[in-house]
PDB file of C-alpha atoms in Angstrom:
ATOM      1  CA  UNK A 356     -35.683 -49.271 116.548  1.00 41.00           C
ATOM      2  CA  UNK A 357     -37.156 -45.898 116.659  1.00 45.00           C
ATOM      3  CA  UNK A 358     -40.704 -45.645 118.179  1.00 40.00           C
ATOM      4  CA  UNK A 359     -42.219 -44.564 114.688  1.00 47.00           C
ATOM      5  CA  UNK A 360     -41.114 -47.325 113.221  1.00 53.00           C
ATOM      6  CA  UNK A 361     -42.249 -49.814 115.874  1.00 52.00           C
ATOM      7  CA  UNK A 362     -45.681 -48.246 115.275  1.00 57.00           C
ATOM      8  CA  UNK A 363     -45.389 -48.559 111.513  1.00 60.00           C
ATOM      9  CA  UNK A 364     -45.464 -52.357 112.033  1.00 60.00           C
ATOM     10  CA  UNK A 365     -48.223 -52.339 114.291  1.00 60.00           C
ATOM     11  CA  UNK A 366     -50.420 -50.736 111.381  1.00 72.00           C
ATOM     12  CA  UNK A 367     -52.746 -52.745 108.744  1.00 78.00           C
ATOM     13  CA  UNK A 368     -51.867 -50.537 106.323  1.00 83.00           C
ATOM     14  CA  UNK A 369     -49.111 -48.649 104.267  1.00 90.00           C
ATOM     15  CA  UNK A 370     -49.181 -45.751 101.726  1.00 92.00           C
ATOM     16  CA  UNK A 371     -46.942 -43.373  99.490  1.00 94.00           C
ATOM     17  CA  UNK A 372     -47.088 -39.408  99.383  1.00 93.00           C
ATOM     18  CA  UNK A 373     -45.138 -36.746  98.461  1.00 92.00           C
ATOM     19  CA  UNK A 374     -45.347 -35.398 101.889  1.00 91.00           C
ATOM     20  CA  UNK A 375     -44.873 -38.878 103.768  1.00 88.00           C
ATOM     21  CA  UNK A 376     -41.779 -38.675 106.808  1.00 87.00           C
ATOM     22  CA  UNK A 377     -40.210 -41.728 105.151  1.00 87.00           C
ATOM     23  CA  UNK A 378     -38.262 -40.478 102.263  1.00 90.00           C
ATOM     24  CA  UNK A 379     -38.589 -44.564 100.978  1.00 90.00           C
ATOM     25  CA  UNK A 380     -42.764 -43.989 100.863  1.00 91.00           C
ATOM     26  CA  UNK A 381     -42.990 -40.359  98.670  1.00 92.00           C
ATOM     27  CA  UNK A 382     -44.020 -42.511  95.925  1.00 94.00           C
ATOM     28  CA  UNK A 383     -41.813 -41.917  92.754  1.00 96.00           C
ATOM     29  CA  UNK A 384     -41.900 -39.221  89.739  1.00 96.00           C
ATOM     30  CA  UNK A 385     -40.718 -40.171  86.035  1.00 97.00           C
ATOM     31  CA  UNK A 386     -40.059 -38.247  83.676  1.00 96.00           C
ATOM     32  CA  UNK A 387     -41.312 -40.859  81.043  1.00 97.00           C
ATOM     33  CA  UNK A 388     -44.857 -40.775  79.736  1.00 97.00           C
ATOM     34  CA  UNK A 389     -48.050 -42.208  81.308  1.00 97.00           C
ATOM     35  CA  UNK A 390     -48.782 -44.212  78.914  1.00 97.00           C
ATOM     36  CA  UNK A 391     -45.302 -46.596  79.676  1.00 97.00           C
ATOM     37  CA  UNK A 392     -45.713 -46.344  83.283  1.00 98.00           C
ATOM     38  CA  UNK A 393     -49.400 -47.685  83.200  1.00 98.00           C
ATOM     39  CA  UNK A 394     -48.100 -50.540  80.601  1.00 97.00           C
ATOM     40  CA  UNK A 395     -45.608 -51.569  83.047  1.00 97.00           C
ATOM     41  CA  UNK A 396     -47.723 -51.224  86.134  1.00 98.00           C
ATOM     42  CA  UNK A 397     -50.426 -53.641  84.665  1.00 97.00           C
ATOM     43  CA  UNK A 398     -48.014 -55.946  83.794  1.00 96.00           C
ATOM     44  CA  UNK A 399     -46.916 -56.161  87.332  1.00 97.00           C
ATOM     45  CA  UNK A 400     -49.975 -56.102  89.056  1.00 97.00           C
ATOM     46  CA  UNK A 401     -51.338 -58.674  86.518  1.00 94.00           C
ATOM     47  CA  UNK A 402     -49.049 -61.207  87.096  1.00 88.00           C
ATOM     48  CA  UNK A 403     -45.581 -59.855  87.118  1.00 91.00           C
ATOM     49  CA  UNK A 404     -44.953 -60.145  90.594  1.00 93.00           C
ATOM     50  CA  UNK A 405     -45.137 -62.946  92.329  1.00 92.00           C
ATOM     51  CA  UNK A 406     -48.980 -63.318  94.177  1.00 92.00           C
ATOM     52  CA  UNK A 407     -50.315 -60.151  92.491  1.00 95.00           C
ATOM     53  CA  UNK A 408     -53.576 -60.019  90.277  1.00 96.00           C
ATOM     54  CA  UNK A 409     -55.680 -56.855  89.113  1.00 97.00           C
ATOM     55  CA  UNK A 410     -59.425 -56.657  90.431  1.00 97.00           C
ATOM     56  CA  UNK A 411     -60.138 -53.518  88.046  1.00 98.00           C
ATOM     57  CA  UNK A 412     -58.219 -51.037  86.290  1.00 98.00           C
ATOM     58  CA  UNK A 413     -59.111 -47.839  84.756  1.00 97.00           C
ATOM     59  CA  UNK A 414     -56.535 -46.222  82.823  1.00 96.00           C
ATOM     60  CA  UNK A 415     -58.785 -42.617  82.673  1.00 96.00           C
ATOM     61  CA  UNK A 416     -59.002 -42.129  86.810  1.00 96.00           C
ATOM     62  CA  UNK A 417     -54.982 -43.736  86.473  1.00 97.00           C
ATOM     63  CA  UNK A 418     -56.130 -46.644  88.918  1.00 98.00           C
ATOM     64  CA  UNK A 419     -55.437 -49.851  89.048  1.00 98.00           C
ATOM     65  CA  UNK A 420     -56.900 -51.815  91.937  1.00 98.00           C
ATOM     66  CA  UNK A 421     -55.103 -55.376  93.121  1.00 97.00           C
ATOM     67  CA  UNK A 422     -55.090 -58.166  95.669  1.00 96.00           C
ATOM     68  CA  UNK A 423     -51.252 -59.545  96.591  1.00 94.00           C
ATOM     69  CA  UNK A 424     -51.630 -62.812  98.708  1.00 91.00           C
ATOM     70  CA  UNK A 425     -48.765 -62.924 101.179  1.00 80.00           C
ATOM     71  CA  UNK A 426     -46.538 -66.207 100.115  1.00 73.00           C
ATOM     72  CA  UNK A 427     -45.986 -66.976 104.118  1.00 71.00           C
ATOM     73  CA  UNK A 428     -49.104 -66.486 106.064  1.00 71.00           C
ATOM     74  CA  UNK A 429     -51.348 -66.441 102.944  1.00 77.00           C
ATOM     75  CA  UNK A 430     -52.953 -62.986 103.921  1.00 82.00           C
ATOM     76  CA  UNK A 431     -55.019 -61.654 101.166  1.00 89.00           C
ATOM     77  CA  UNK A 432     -53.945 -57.634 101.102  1.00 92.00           C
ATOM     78  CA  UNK A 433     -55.750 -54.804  99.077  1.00 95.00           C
ATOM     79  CA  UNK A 434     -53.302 -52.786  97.191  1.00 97.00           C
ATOM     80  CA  UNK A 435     -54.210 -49.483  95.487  1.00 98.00           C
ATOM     81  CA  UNK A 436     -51.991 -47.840  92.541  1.00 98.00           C
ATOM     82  CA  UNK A 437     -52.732 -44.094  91.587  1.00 98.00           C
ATOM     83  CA  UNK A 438     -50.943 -43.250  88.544  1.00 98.00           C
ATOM     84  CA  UNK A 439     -51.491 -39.233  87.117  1.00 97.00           C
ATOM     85  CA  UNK A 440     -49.341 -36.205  86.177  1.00 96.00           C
ATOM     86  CA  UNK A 441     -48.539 -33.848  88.310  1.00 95.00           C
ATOM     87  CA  UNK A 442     -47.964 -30.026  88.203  1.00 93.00           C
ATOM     88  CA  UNK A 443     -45.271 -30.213  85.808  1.00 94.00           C
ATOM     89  CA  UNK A 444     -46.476 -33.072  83.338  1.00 95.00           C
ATOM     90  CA  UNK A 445     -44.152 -36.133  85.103  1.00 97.00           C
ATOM     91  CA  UNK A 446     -46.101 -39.161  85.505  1.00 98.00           C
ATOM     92  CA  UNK A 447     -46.681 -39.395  89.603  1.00 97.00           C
ATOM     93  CA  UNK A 448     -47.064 -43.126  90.873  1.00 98.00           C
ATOM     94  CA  UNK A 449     -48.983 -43.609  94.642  1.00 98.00           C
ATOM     95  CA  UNK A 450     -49.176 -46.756  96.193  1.00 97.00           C
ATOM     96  CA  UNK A 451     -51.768 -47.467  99.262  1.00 96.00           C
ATOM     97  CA  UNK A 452     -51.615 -51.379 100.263  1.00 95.00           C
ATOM     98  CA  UNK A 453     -53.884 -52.753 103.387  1.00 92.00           C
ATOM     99  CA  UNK A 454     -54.596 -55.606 104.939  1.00 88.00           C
ATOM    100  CA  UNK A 455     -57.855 -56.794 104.717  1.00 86.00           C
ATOM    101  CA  UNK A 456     -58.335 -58.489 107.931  1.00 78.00           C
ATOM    102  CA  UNK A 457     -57.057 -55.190 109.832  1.00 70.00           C
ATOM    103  CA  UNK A 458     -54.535 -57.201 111.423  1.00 72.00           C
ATOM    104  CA  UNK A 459     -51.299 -55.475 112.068  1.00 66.00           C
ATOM    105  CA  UNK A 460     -48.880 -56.472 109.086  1.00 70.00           C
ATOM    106  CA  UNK A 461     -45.939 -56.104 110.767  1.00 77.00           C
ATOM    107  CA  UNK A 462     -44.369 -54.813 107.709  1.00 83.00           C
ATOM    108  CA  UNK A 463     -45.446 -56.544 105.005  1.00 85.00           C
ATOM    109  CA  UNK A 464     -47.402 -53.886 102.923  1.00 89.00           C
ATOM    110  CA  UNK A 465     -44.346 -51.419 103.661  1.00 90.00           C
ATOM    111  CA  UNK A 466     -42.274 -53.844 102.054  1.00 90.00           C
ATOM    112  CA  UNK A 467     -44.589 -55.107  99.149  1.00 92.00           C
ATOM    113  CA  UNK A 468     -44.554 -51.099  98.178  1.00 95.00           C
ATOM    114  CA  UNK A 469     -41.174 -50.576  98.419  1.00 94.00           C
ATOM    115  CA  UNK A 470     -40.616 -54.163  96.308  1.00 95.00           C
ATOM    116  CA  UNK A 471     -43.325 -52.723  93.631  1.00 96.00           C
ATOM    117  CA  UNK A 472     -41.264 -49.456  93.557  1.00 96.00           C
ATOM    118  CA  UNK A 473     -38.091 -51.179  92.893  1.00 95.00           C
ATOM    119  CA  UNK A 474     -39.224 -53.226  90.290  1.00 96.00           C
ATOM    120  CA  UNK A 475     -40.909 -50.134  88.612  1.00 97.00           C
ATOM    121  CA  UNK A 476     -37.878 -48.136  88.534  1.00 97.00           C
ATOM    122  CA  UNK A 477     -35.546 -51.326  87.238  1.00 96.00           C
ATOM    123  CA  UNK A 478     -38.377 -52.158  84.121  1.00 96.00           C
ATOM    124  CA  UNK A 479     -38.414 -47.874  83.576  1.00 96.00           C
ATOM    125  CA  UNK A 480     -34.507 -48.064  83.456  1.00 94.00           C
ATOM    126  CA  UNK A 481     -34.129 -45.666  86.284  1.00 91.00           C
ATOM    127  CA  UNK A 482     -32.040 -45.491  89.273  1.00 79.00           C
ATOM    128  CA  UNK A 483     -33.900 -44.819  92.614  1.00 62.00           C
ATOM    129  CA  UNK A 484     -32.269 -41.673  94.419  1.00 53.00           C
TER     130      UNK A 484
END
């Protein structure tokens, strides 16, 4: 195991970006409209996956804030969705999810993004590249 991923599971936290040295964690780019992405989003954060529930959501800042409880440990985590357009009118989705006791996750909120992404890009009908 490389080094920067040891540290990765050390930390209580775990975010997308366009510049991030994962390729897995640049967050993802459709080129559907914002308005099906934010559907679909909700409806995962709201319920569709298992554990997940929306504490606010505000479709004109493109944020929808959520708690995921962790099914093993029962760790409640903060997870942050950023949903916009970017430079050339695709609809950008960010992810940040953190743990809120600090702790280090030891790779859970890595994984809950990556799960989230999947399941965005299989209910948007895309293929992950």
């Amino acid at each position: 195991m490389e080094v920067g991923s040891l540290r990765s599971l050390m930390q209580p936290r775990a975010g997308t970006g366009p510049e991030h040295d994962d390729p897995a964690l640049r967050g993802r780019v459709y080129a559907i409209p914002f308005d099906r992405v934010w559907s679909e989003a909700l409806r995962m954060a709201g319920g569709g996956l298992r554990g997940w529930a929306i504490l606010r959501a505000d479709d004109q800042d493109g944020l929808i804030e959520a708690e995921a409880v962790r099914l093993v440990s029962r760790a409640v985590d903060d997870v942050e969705i950023r949903i916009c357009l970017d430079s050339n009118a695709q609809t950008r989705v960010d992810l940040t999810s953190r743990s809120r006791n600090q702790r280090p996750d030891l790779g859970a909120n890595r994984r809950r993004i990556l799960k989230f992404m999947r399941e965005m890009d299989a209910r948007l009908g895309v293929s992950s590249s």
